[in-house]
mmCIF file of C-alpha atoms and ligand atoms in Angstrom:
data_model
loop_
_atom_site.group_PDB
_atom_site.id
_atom_site.type_symbol
_atom_site.label_atom_id
_atom_site.label_comp_id
_atom_site.label_asym_id
_atom_site.label_seq_id
_atom_site.Cartn_x
_atom_site.Cartn_y
_atom_site.Cartn_z
ATOM 1 C CA MET A 499 -55.155 -67.823 -243.875
ATOM 2 C CA LYS A 500 -52.433 -65.393 -242.786
ATOM 3 C CA ILE A 501 -48.973 -66.190 -244.074
ATOM 4 C CA ASP A 502 -45.687 -64.428 -243.414
ATOM 5 C CA LEU A 503 -42.621 -65.574 -245.305
ATOM 6 C CA HIS A 504 -40.188 -62.836 -244.251
ATOM 7 C CA THR A 505 -39.372 -62.107 -240.583
ATOM 8 C CA HIS A 506 -36.329 -61.352 -238.417
ATOM 9 C CA SER A 507 -35.182 -62.292 -234.939
ATOM 10 C CA TRP A 508 -32.283 -61.065 -232.805
ATOM 11 C CA GLU A 509 -30.073 -63.569 -234.648
ATOM 12 C CA SER A 510 -29.802 -60.646 -237.086
ATOM 13 C CA ASP A 511 -31.313 -57.173 -236.680
ATOM 14 C CA GLY A 512 -34.656 -58.022 -235.076
ATOM 15 C CA ASP A 513 -35.626 -57.326 -231.473
ATOM 16 C CA PHE A 514 -36.929 -60.725 -230.377
ATOM 17 C CA ALA A 515 -35.657 -64.255 -229.820
ATOM 18 C CA PRO A 516 -36.606 -66.695 -232.602
ATOM 19 C CA GLU A 517 -39.071 -68.480 -230.278
ATOM 20 C CA LYS A 518 -40.674 -65.143 -229.422
ATOM 21 C CA VAL A 519 -41.124 -64.339 -233.131
ATOM 22 C CA VAL A 520 -43.055 -67.609 -233.417
ATOM 23 C CA ASP A 521 -45.156 -66.766 -230.325
ATOM 24 C CA LEU A 522 -45.950 -63.336 -231.759
ATOM 25 C CA ALA A 523 -46.917 -64.945 -235.074
ATOM 26 C CA VAL A 524 -49.324 -67.251 -233.225
ATOM 27 C CA GLU A 525 -50.815 -64.251 -231.385
ATOM 28 C CA CYS A 526 -51.241 -62.469 -234.711
ATOM 29 C CA GLY A 527 -53.107 -65.430 -236.218
ATOM 30 C CA VAL A 528 -50.367 -66.415 -238.658
ATOM 31 C CA SER A 529 -50.521 -70.073 -239.673
ATOM 32 C CA VAL A 530 -47.521 -70.288 -242.015
ATOM 33 C CA LEU A 531 -44.333 -68.563 -240.908
ATOM 34 C CA ALA A 532 -40.783 -68.308 -242.239
ATOM 35 C CA LEU A 533 -37.858 -66.902 -240.272
ATOM 36 C CA THR A 534 -35.472 -65.162 -242.660
ATOM 37 C CA ASP A 535 -32.637 -63.596 -240.707
ATOM 38 C CA HIS A 536 -29.930 -61.741 -242.601
ATOM 39 C CA ASP A 537 -27.061 -64.034 -243.558
ATOM 40 C CA THR A 538 -27.594 -66.570 -240.784
ATOM 41 C CA LEU A 539 -29.500 -69.808 -240.274
ATOM 42 C CA GLN A 540 -28.987 -69.736 -236.505
ATOM 43 C CA GLY A 541 -32.535 -69.092 -235.289
ATOM 44 C CA ASN A 542 -34.275 -71.716 -237.403
ATOM 45 C CA LEU A 543 -33.947 -74.788 -235.187
ATOM 46 C CA ALA A 544 -35.251 -73.019 -232.068
ATOM 47 C CA ALA A 545 -38.064 -71.396 -234.047
ATOM 48 C CA ARG A 546 -39.036 -74.684 -235.654
ATOM 49 C CA LYS A 547 -39.252 -76.381 -232.245
ATOM 50 C CA GLU A 548 -41.473 -73.605 -230.919
ATOM 51 C CA ALA A 549 -43.661 -73.675 -234.046
ATOM 52 C CA VAL A 550 -44.174 -77.423 -233.686
ATOM 53 C CA SER A 551 -45.252 -77.011 -230.061
ATOM 54 C CA ARG A 552 -47.553 -74.085 -230.923
ATOM 55 C CA GLY A 553 -49.056 -75.927 -233.886
ATOM 56 C CA ILE A 554 -48.237 -73.595 -236.770
ATOM 57 C CA ARG A 555 -46.452 -74.411 -239.992
ATOM 58 C CA PHE A 556 -42.828 -73.268 -240.000
ATOM 59 C CA ILE A 557 -40.559 -72.772 -242.993
ATOM 60 C CA PRO A 558 -36.849 -72.388 -242.237
ATOM 61 C CA GLY A 559 -35.311 -69.514 -244.115
ATOM 62 C CA ILE A 560 -32.595 -66.943 -244.602
ATOM 63 C CA GLU A 561 -32.251 -63.515 -246.233
ATOM 64 C CA LEU A 562 -28.970 -63.426 -248.127
ATOM 65 C CA SER A 563 -27.262 -60.127 -248.889
ATOM 66 C CA CYS A 564 -25.750 -60.167 -252.357
ATOM 67 C CA ASN A 565 -24.162 -57.856 -254.865
ATOM 68 C CA TRP A 566 -25.702 -56.966 -258.183
ATOM 69 C CA GLY A 567 -23.569 -54.318 -259.843
ATOM 70 C CA LYS A 568 -23.194 -51.594 -257.239
ATOM 71 C CA LEU A 569 -26.398 -52.508 -255.426
ATOM 72 C CA CYS A 570 -26.873 -54.721 -252.405
ATOM 73 C CA ILE A 571 -29.841 -56.984 -253.117
ATOM 74 C CA HIS A 572 -31.689 -59.240 -250.689
ATOM 75 C CA ILE A 573 -32.763 -62.748 -251.646
ATOM 76 C CA THR A 574 -34.737 -64.828 -249.208
ATOM 77 C CA GLY A 575 -34.205 -68.563 -249.273
ATOM 78 C CA LEU A 576 -37.352 -70.396 -248.203
ATOM 79 C CA LYS A 577 -37.305 -73.973 -246.939
ATOM 80 C CA VAL A 578 -33.517 -74.146 -246.898
ATOM 81 C CA ASP A 579 -31.901 -76.841 -244.778
ATOM 82 C CA PRO A 580 -30.777 -75.000 -241.608
ATOM 83 C CA GLU A 581 -27.882 -77.433 -241.307
ATOM 84 C CA ASP A 582 -26.605 -77.109 -244.871
ATOM 85 C CA LYS A 583 -22.796 -76.999 -244.614
ATOM 86 C CA THR A 584 -22.051 -74.778 -247.606
ATOM 87 C CA LEU A 585 -24.657 -72.184 -246.700
ATOM 88 C CA ASN A 586 -23.477 -72.158 -243.079
ATOM 89 C CA ALA A 587 -19.895 -71.696 -244.282
ATOM 90 C CA ILE A 588 -20.946 -68.677 -246.365
ATOM 91 C CA CYS A 589 -22.738 -67.276 -243.306
ATOM 92 C CA GLU A 590 -19.508 -67.611 -241.293
ATOM 93 C CA LYS A 591 -17.647 -65.670 -243.977
ATOM 94 C CA THR A 592 -20.344 -63.007 -244.053
ATOM 95 C CA LEU A 593 -20.162 -62.660 -240.287
ATOM 96 C CA LYS A 594 -16.458 -61.771 -240.618
ATOM 97 C CA LEU A 595 -17.275 -59.355 -243.434
ATOM 98 C CA ARG A 596 -19.817 -57.678 -241.172
ATOM 99 C CA GLU A 597 -17.282 -57.400 -238.331
ATOM 100 C CA GLU A 598 -14.729 -55.769 -240.628
ATOM 101 C CA ARG A 599 -17.372 -53.514 -242.123
ATOM 102 C CA ALA A 600 -18.515 -52.444 -238.632
ATOM 103 C CA VAL A 601 -14.970 -51.318 -237.767
ATOM 104 C CA GLU A 602 -14.774 -49.359 -241.014
ATOM 105 C CA ILE A 603 -18.199 -47.777 -240.420
ATOM 106 C CA ASP A 604 -16.987 -46.785 -236.946
ATOM 107 C CA ARG A 605 -13.934 -45.149 -238.534
ATOM 108 C CA ARG A 606 -16.168 -43.181 -240.907
ATOM 109 C CA PHE A 607 -18.226 -41.951 -237.963
ATOM 110 C CA GLN A 608 -15.074 -40.887 -236.097
ATOM 111 C CA LYS A 609 -14.078 -38.810 -239.126
ATOM 112 C CA LEU A 610 -17.523 -37.249 -239.031
ATOM 113 C CA GLY A 611 -16.922 -36.265 -235.409
ATOM 114 C CA ILE A 612 -19.039 -39.054 -233.923
ATOM 115 C CA ALA A 613 -16.735 -41.157 -231.722
ATOM 116 C CA GLY A 614 -17.362 -44.498 -230.044
ATOM 117 C CA ILE A 615 -20.465 -45.485 -231.990
ATOM 118 C CA LEU A 616 -19.387 -49.136 -232.419
ATOM 119 C CA ASP A 617 -18.749 -49.349 -228.667
ATOM 120 C CA LEU A 618 -22.264 -48.119 -228.082
ATOM 121 C CA VAL A 619 -23.647 -50.692 -230.564
ATOM 122 C CA LYS A 620 -21.867 -53.456 -228.634
ATOM 123 C CA GLN A 621 -23.110 -52.082 -225.341
ATOM 124 C CA MET A 622 -26.695 -51.885 -226.580
ATOM 125 C CA PHE A 623 -26.639 -55.303 -228.288
ATOM 126 C CA PRO A 624 -24.161 -57.417 -226.299
ATOM 127 C CA GLU A 625 -25.464 -60.719 -227.690
ATOM 128 C CA VAL A 626 -25.481 -59.726 -231.333
ATOM 129 C CA GLU A 627 -22.699 -61.151 -233.505
ATOM 130 C CA ASN A 628 -24.244 -60.302 -236.821
ATOM 131 C CA ILE A 629 -23.786 -56.514 -236.702
ATOM 132 C CA SER A 630 -25.957 -54.656 -239.177
ATOM 133 C CA ARG A 631 -26.399 -51.052 -240.199
ATOM 134 C CA ALA A 632 -29.729 -51.232 -238.389
ATOM 135 C CA HIS A 633 -27.791 -51.587 -235.109
ATOM 136 C CA PHE A 634 -25.771 -48.476 -235.937
ATOM 137 C CA ALA A 635 -29.031 -46.685 -236.677
ATOM 138 C CA ARG A 636 -30.340 -47.616 -233.211
ATOM 139 C CA ALA A 637 -27.156 -46.311 -231.584
ATOM 140 C CA LEU A 638 -27.479 -43.005 -233.465
ATOM 141 C CA ILE A 639 -31.061 -42.710 -232.192
ATOM 142 C CA GLU A 640 -29.901 -43.510 -228.644
ATOM 143 C CA ARG A 641 -27.357 -40.685 -228.856
ATOM 144 C CA ALA A 642 -30.085 -38.385 -230.232
ATOM 145 C CA ILE A 643 -28.011 -37.774 -233.382
ATOM 146 C CA VAL A 644 -31.014 -38.759 -235.521
ATOM 147 C CA LYS A 645 -34.728 -39.066 -234.802
ATOM 148 C CA ASN A 646 -35.440 -42.424 -236.430
ATOM 149 C CA GLU A 647 -33.976 -45.250 -238.545
ATOM 150 C CA GLN A 648 -34.965 -43.630 -241.812
ATOM 151 C CA GLN A 649 -33.068 -40.470 -240.878
ATOM 152 C CA ALA A 650 -30.041 -42.573 -239.873
ATOM 153 C CA PHE A 651 -30.014 -44.190 -243.319
ATOM 154 C CA ASP A 652 -30.724 -40.952 -245.189
ATOM 155 C CA ARG A 653 -28.004 -38.981 -243.412
ATOM 156 C CA TYR A 654 -25.320 -41.553 -242.647
ATOM 157 C CA LEU A 655 -25.793 -45.227 -243.476
ATOM 158 C CA GLY A 656 -27.719 -45.468 -246.741
ATOM 159 C CA THR A 657 -26.034 -46.276 -250.079
ATOM 160 C CA ASN A 658 -23.389 -43.606 -250.805
ATOM 161 C CA ALA A 659 -24.143 -41.679 -247.586
ATOM 162 C CA PRO A 660 -21.042 -40.535 -245.602
ATOM 163 C CA ALA A 661 -20.813 -43.627 -243.353
ATOM 164 C CA TYR A 662 -21.744 -46.112 -246.085
ATOM 165 C CA VAL A 663 -19.222 -48.909 -246.519
ATOM 166 C CA PRO A 664 -19.844 -51.300 -249.412
ATOM 167 C CA ALA A 665 -19.225 -54.958 -248.654
ATOM 168 C CA ALA A 666 -18.134 -57.882 -250.821
ATOM 169 C CA TRP A 667 -21.256 -60.005 -250.405
ATOM 170 C CA VAL A 668 -21.685 -62.992 -252.731
ATOM 171 C CA GLU A 669 -22.796 -62.153 -256.272
ATOM 172 C CA LEU A 670 -26.499 -62.572 -257.061
ATOM 173 C CA PRO A 671 -26.225 -65.757 -259.206
ATOM 174 C CA GLU A 672 -24.099 -67.338 -256.482
ATOM 175 C CA ALA A 673 -26.729 -66.503 -253.833
ATOM 176 C CA VAL A 674 -29.447 -68.127 -255.954
ATOM 177 C CA LYS A 675 -27.290 -71.243 -256.423
ATOM 178 C CA LEU A 676 -26.417 -71.502 -252.730
ATOM 179 C CA ILE A 677 -30.087 -71.361 -251.721
ATOM 180 C CA LYS A 678 -31.086 -73.990 -254.271
ATOM 181 C CA ALA A 679 -28.200 -76.256 -253.282
ATOM 182 C CA ALA A 680 -29.460 -76.015 -249.675
ATOM 183 C CA GLY A 681 -32.872 -77.253 -250.866
ATOM 184 C CA GLY A 682 -34.475 -73.809 -250.800
ATOM 185 C CA ILE A 683 -36.564 -71.563 -253.039
ATOM 186 C CA PRO A 684 -34.826 -68.250 -253.892
ATOM 187 C CA VAL A 685 -37.171 -65.258 -253.656
ATOM 188 C CA LEU A 686 -36.252 -61.711 -254.684
ATOM 189 C CA ALA A 687 -37.114 -59.705 -251.570
ATOM 190 C CA HIS A 688 -38.928 -56.328 -251.628
ATOM 191 C CA PRO A 689 -38.088 -55.616 -255.324
ATOM 192 C CA MET A 690 -39.301 -52.013 -255.068
ATOM 193 C CA ARG A 691 -36.920 -51.052 -252.265
ATOM 194 C CA TYR A 692 -33.746 -50.858 -254.319
ATOM 195 C CA LYS A 693 -32.645 -47.571 -255.806
ATOM 196 C CA PHE A 694 -33.500 -47.486 -259.505
ATOM 197 C CA ARG A 695 -34.390 -44.515 -261.688
ATOM 198 C CA THR A 696 -36.998 -46.360 -263.773
ATOM 199 C CA ASP A 697 -39.199 -49.439 -263.651
ATOM 200 C CA LEU A 698 -37.419 -50.700 -266.758
ATOM 201 C CA ALA A 699 -34.053 -50.558 -264.970
ATOM 202 C CA ARG A 700 -35.643 -52.397 -262.059
ATOM 203 C CA GLU A 701 -37.053 -55.026 -264.379
ATOM 204 C CA ALA A 702 -33.488 -55.810 -265.536
ATOM 205 C CA LEU A 703 -32.797 -56.984 -261.984
ATOM 206 C CA VAL A 704 -35.847 -59.241 -262.104
ATOM 207 C CA GLN A 705 -34.673 -60.610 -265.471
ATOM 208 C CA ASP A 706 -31.181 -61.331 -264.148
ATOM 209 C CA PHE A 707 -32.644 -63.006 -261.098
ATOM 210 C CA VAL A 708 -34.764 -65.240 -263.344
ATOM 211 C CA GLU A 709 -31.780 -66.028 -265.565
ATOM 212 C CA ALA A 710 -29.790 -67.016 -262.498
ATOM 213 C CA GLY A 711 -32.522 -69.512 -261.592
ATOM 214 C CA GLY A 712 -34.593 -67.366 -259.231
ATOM 215 C CA ILE A 713 -38.087 -68.691 -258.528
ATOM 216 C CA GLY A 714 -40.061 -66.318 -256.313
ATOM 217 C CA LEU A 715 -40.812 -62.606 -256.082
ATOM 218 C CA GLU A 716 -42.149 -60.733 -253.070
ATOM 219 C CA VAL A 717 -45.280 -59.149 -254.460
ATOM 220 C CA THR A 718 -46.397 -57.686 -251.144
ATOM 221 C CA SER A 719 -43.994 -56.758 -248.379
ATOM 222 C CA GLY A 720 -43.994 -54.707 -245.213
ATOM 223 C CA SER A 721 -40.926 -53.082 -246.780
ATOM 224 C CA GLN A 722 -42.649 -51.705 -249.854
ATOM 225 C CA SER A 723 -45.828 -49.778 -250.528
ATOM 226 C CA PRO A 724 -48.856 -51.862 -251.632
ATOM 227 C CA HIS A 725 -49.021 -49.289 -254.414
ATOM 228 C CA TYR A 726 -46.398 -51.397 -256.231
ATOM 229 C CA SER A 727 -48.127 -54.776 -255.953
ATOM 230 C CA ALA A 728 -49.658 -54.516 -259.444
ATOM 231 C CA LEU A 729 -46.253 -54.060 -261.088
ATOM 232 C CA CYS A 730 -44.802 -56.996 -259.143
ATOM 233 C CA GLU A 731 -47.825 -59.056 -260.123
ATOM 234 C CA GLN A 732 -47.096 -58.297 -263.792
ATOM 235 C CA TRP A 733 -43.514 -59.468 -263.369
ATOM 236 C CA VAL A 734 -44.655 -62.683 -261.690
ATOM 237 C CA ARG A 735 -46.824 -63.451 -264.728
ATOM 238 C CA ARG A 736 -44.339 -62.238 -267.337
ATOM 239 C CA TYR A 737 -41.434 -64.314 -266.009
ATOM 240 C CA GLY A 738 -43.294 -67.369 -264.736
ATOM 241 C CA LEU A 739 -42.384 -66.615 -261.133
ATOM 242 C CA TYR A 740 -44.172 -67.537 -257.907
ATOM 243 C CA ALA A 741 -45.491 -64.821 -255.600
ATOM 244 C CA SER A 742 -44.313 -64.509 -252.024
ATOM 245 C CA THR A 743 -45.362 -62.219 -249.206
ATOM 246 C CA GLY A 744 -43.877 -61.140 -245.894
ATOM 247 C CA SER A 745 -44.054 -58.433 -243.276
ATOM 248 C CA ASP A 746 -40.238 -58.056 -243.027
ATOM 249 C CA PHE A 747 -40.947 -57.848 -239.306
ATOM 250 C CA HIS A 748 -38.036 -56.704 -237.123
ATOM 251 C CA ARG A 749 -39.707 -55.129 -234.117
ATOM 252 C CA ILE A 750 -43.001 -53.795 -232.856
ATOM 253 C CA SER A 751 -43.242 -50.261 -234.215
ATOM 254 C CA LYS A 752 -45.830 -47.828 -235.455
ATOM 255 C CA GLU A 753 -44.007 -47.384 -238.749
ATOM 256 C CA ARG A 754 -43.980 -51.016 -239.827
ATOM 257 C CA PRO A 755 -46.595 -53.781 -240.037
ATOM 258 C CA MET A 756 -46.820 -56.500 -237.417
ATOM 259 C CA ILE A 757 -46.135 -60.133 -238.274
ATOM 260 C CA GLY A 758 -48.581 -61.267 -240.953
ATOM 261 C CA ALA A 759 -50.068 -57.770 -241.291
ATOM 262 C CA GLN A 760 -48.582 -56.921 -244.695
ATOM 263 C CA THR A 761 -51.015 -56.566 -247.607
ATOM 264 C CA PRO A 762 -52.232 -60.053 -248.611
ATOM 265 C CA LEU A 763 -51.309 -61.452 -252.024
ATOM 266 C CA PRO A 764 -53.701 -60.664 -254.879
ATOM 267 C CA GLU A 765 -56.044 -63.565 -255.693
ATOM 268 C CA GLY A 766 -55.183 -66.028 -258.423
ATOM 269 C CA LEU A 767 -51.409 -65.606 -258.472
ATOM 270 C CA PRO A 768 -49.214 -68.707 -258.275
ATOM 271 C CA CYS A 769 -47.835 -68.692 -254.733
ATOM 272 C CA VAL A 770 -44.490 -70.062 -253.520
ATOM 273 C CA LEU A 771 -46.418 -72.080 -250.952
ATOM 274 C CA GLU A 772 -47.512 -74.354 -253.799
ATOM 275 C CA LEU A 773 -43.873 -75.428 -254.118
ATOM 276 C CA PHE A 774 -43.463 -76.662 -250.539
HETATM 277 P P1 AMP B 623 -27.137 -54.306 -243.463
HETATM 278 O O1 AMP B 623 -27.657 -55.687 -243.718
HETATM 279 O O2 AMP B 623 -26.193 -54.273 -242.310
HETATM 280 O O3 AMP B 623 -26.587 -53.626 -244.664
HETATM 281 O O4 AMP B 623 -28.374 -53.426 -242.934
HETATM 282 C C1 AMP B 623 -29.533 -53.274 -243.662
HETATM 283 C C2 AMP B 623 -30.734 -53.332 -242.727
HETATM 284 O O5 AMP B 623 -31.039 -52.053 -242.218
HETATM 285 C C3 AMP B 623 -31.985 -53.765 -243.458
HETATM 286 O O6 AMP B 623 -32.146 -55.143 -243.387
HETATM 287 C C4 AMP B 623 -33.085 -53.077 -242.707
HETATM 288 O O7 AMP B 623 -33.530 -53.882 -241.646
HETATM 289 C C5 AMP B 623 -32.440 -51.865 -242.101
HETATM 290 N N1 AMP B 623 -32.900 -50.610 -242.737
HETATM 291 C C6 AMP B 623 -33.721 -49.720 -242.154
HETATM 292 N N2 AMP B 623 -33.926 -48.651 -242.947
HETATM 293 C C7 AMP B 623 -33.211 -48.873 -244.077
HETATM 294 C C8 AMP B 623 -33.013 -48.130 -245.285
HETATM 295 N N3 AMP B 623 -33.574 -46.927 -245.492
HETATM 296 N N4 AMP B 623 -32.229 -48.662 -246.218
HETATM 297 C C9 AMP B 623 -31.639 -49.863 -246.019
HETATM 298 N N5 AMP B 623 -31.768 -50.598 -244.893
HETATM 299 C C10 AMP B 623 -32.560 -50.117 -243.928
HETATM 300 MN MN1 MN B 624 -33.045 -55.962 -241.495
HETATM 301 MN MN1 MN B 625 -34.238 -56.961 -246.821
HETATM 302 MN MN1 MN B 626 -35.720 -58.534 -244.178
#
């Protein structure tokens, strides 16, 4: 059984409509799918409708950006109520934060001698409200300033790079609470992707997440090398967590796995699916 509990649509920084993400999942043989757009619940109702008509199991979701110290951490909320008022209100706030941040990022680029990049983002993605750094990366590629997304993040947009603008996302414990209050399971997304010097420092994040009431951990993810699965598996066992897995699909690309094509979970681990 192929499961994918972490995917994006064009409601955030993905390329496809929510319904299309579901259709692609069906084509890829996925039978349990969650849509987890960044800081928005918007695509879930349309995706759920499509999933019902295509006969696959759908789990509404979100990927919340939150602050933990100086880092921006991602927590997916699985099986949240897409109509939860408090969570939707936070998403509205975050949307404004993203708008303000986009203007500031644009200013940074101007100072770096790259003018009109936000205009280009809006031209390339006229429908997108939820502007992300990934959209800026695409605009930089379009202008041939960088070769690919990774280069855009390394040179300009990544943490502490010249066009990096920190944002006041909700704090990690608050994100965990919001997801639970909306009926969801909080899952620490791609734990190996954050910048830490040591595994021990990284484990402190896992510990804080658990203390805040976190429940799941992405053991395999399209956003992290399968090389790290064993360490994540240890943390699942050590902290009584439940394992989750997702492709972190955004678009069809050679660099990233397709929907459901991330490394499967190791056998015998408690899986978040048991909680639904
Ligand atoms: P934002 O939510 O606006 O801060 O943008 C972060 C998004 O950019 C992530 O969700 C990824 O989809 C994308 N991204 C691509 N490459 C990187 C990278 N090297 N570091 C962080 N984000 C990246
Ligand atoms: Mn993204
Ligand atoms: Mn993420
Ligand atoms: Mn994601």
